[in-house]
Amino acid sequence: MSAQPQPSPEIRVQSRHGLGVLCGIGAGVWLGAAEAPTKLVHAGLSPYAISLCMVAGVFTARWSVPTLLKGTRSVFRDLGRNPQLIPFAILAGMLWAVANTLTVFAIRDVGLAIAFPLWNTNSLIGILWGRLLFGELKGASAANIFKVLLGTIAIVAAAIMLGFSTMHGGGVHPTHALNGILAALGASLLWGSMYIPYRKAYLSGMNPLSFVTIFTVGELVTMFALVLAFDGGLHAAVFHSSVVTPMLFWLFLGGFVWVIGDLFQQYATKYLGIGRGIPLSNTNQLWGLAWGALVFGELAHADATHRLLVVGGSLAMIAGAMAVSTAIATERESASTHEAIERECDRYGLDRTHVIHAYNGVAQAEDKREWWDWLILLGAAGVFIGLAVQARVPALLMNYAWTAVLTVILIASAVVCGWGLHKRTRFS
């Protein structure tokens, strides 16, 4: 029997690029929805308490979702092949935890409308790190460089327009404005730098599902340390206040939604690189605005100018995303990526064949689920059910019809992205 013909390198690059674009757009849909629980900052909870509760939900999801998709045996085998990446994963988790806490401070001090576009400038930082450390866009055509840079700038500009579209009436108190702006910019720097360990991991052949499992250890440990150091220690309200318990389900749910979006974002980073993956996932502000305007009525009293900003910002963000998504890597740019893979293999003595197959998303053999995998999944489900029983619907006006519509879009995007990853790579 003759062997099956192998696709050409150009076809493989295009297939990988298309999958990365699909995941980047899916990431934007889910990450935008995850911002809704941040509204609970006005319920009297401290930024540290909100961030810790969300990270606890993230921790629960980080272990249950990879277990469901691949099983723990696959995760730990992957970690065993790349033990040098475990400290990088923990470091990335620590950066995320601090950045997430800074965003809650920023929202409290200057509002989501101003804070969101400021921390979304992490896409520009990501392009810089990608070029300096991993040779991204090295050898790229002038047209691709133009598309990525112009598309990223358009997305950032659109984020600013969408941010200003929600500002009508009132204003930001000048006493807190500087602190809020600095917090948002600090989050941008940390989130832009967080992708350095991610990209390093994927160039070494590590599966995103494995990397994020260890990543969450750094998140949770860092958040506990921040609460103990700055929010009252063991006497912090998050451990004792009766106000926290009814809110936990919603914060855990926000963390879970964020994890799904982040997983798609990591596959986008793996298959597109930092410079292309982050801008696409940063279209989350468009979806965050949809939740704010359609579900929570944030634009109900906006005037014509603010509505024009919404339309203009939305069109600019779509145009920016289209520019980035059509910048398919050329042969010379792909060669620079393989040079980065070779450096990682030489540095850590990795199996080149395995690393290249893993990076290209070649499907690996499925592992049998162990009995403890089902215990992990049952435990995670039990946590959410237990918190749901004690939950109280926040005192927020909501349009339930639009909530249903956007929820359907969430589920549909997860099905499409999940099907694409499973069919093309078996989540490799």
Steps between C-alpha positions, in 0.01 A plus 500: 500500500644834405560758770261790537642814339613756756376858471753753380661738756294787351174311553602410857577864576164613360314230694680592822435869436129445440468297820684771696272773361192295592630459857594868527148609406348242737726629775366852449141379534566318829741749657252780434229312688731435795515872584141513628583375856736795549186706557488338843783732608223747583342252742754588770753224428864605484694459173711233671190307606349510151825396338559215748146363450534517124840328515346225715246448222781509246691237700196272503450538125871474416513149644158376390500613134840344407397186690179482300671556163825306537516332843758558772731227369552700180554821696765356731678315219526832317639668811748214545640567152546871579579540873705811419175679410328446836666809661404706194139385531490598868658837416238561231227423753649747746510773234137432411383514862665836565372639168147381569504669842623822341207494257252484789669806658490674161129427455430628849694825451433598138227263383498217248460738205840662556683205654413243233668673202804588711577144601423376148813680382669175608471400132765760412725369778442148371615595150818650644586194710411263216737677264788542748496157664350259246565657162133550417446698179868442416510438129133595466390680187444874518128437442478267803691739726267778389192286565609392849613845614212693344247241616632510856498879509144498360389261776659718770345815347164325482534399865547865593196602294286230658626604842400861447164390362394388849605827665201729529412704802696512823867444455802361673604649832843661444632369832478141379550552125882481502503187716243332275688586181831374644331179613358440151836569334673272751254224411577559132874460557459183706248341265713584197805345669304197623500359148878459499481177708203386293679540168811336642290202609332452163829527311617216727209277403291535815124469472307814611276281718805375690660841536194673642455224760827602668442865414206506741723400795685830462168684477349357817815523714557861396142604574508342845827684567350833389193454720711403800738792447264782402140407580498414870682169510306212650241753621426619143131538424524250216550223757229608745246742353150369433489736199754282316315167502204601276745659255735202468305318232503800267870564553579130451285505188688806374827316562370195312390709200837673502680163494314388188589827329859478618538145368390616156737796538791266575431288194490824299836598648639156421394496136528872417765632740474779756482785248194361321331303779467777760340762270237252384410398855487869595183532294351389833418866566248492217326209670540658843324808365223280359440352846515843662272674251251225418478316832572773755372801304821701529419702186130549570544874556789558261470787253562489125872574540557204728297271278711614203812406698353153551439453127838646401691306764326175411576541128862595573545195723353268238726651234804461726416137573456431128840655425677289762315182406600526132873541578596138426867428576728477196759225450779726627304590813422132564871427469577749779243323719672167441830663592344593835383140542853376426641732767260360760585143399875568523467683831305224677591189300146447368386245241478709182253270325259502793529877546436579133202262489358650818548855374328417171206349687553141386239293686635279777358168620215536748561392861254289696327690780601386848267470797648811662414701187132438566549598865651832392209567265239401760676717761501803269133449414420464870673831579293688241175332604566574868574865428198530268270383780627783722513763226297817497424685178687834519282810520567598139245582230541251217336434165445125510412473132840638398663289769357192330612617153858571609513173694401311184781680313742400778404135476505502119849653489628238747350218293652631175846563649497178699396300193777661295766425762379143549472421130832661404720428803309296764573802724875459451 
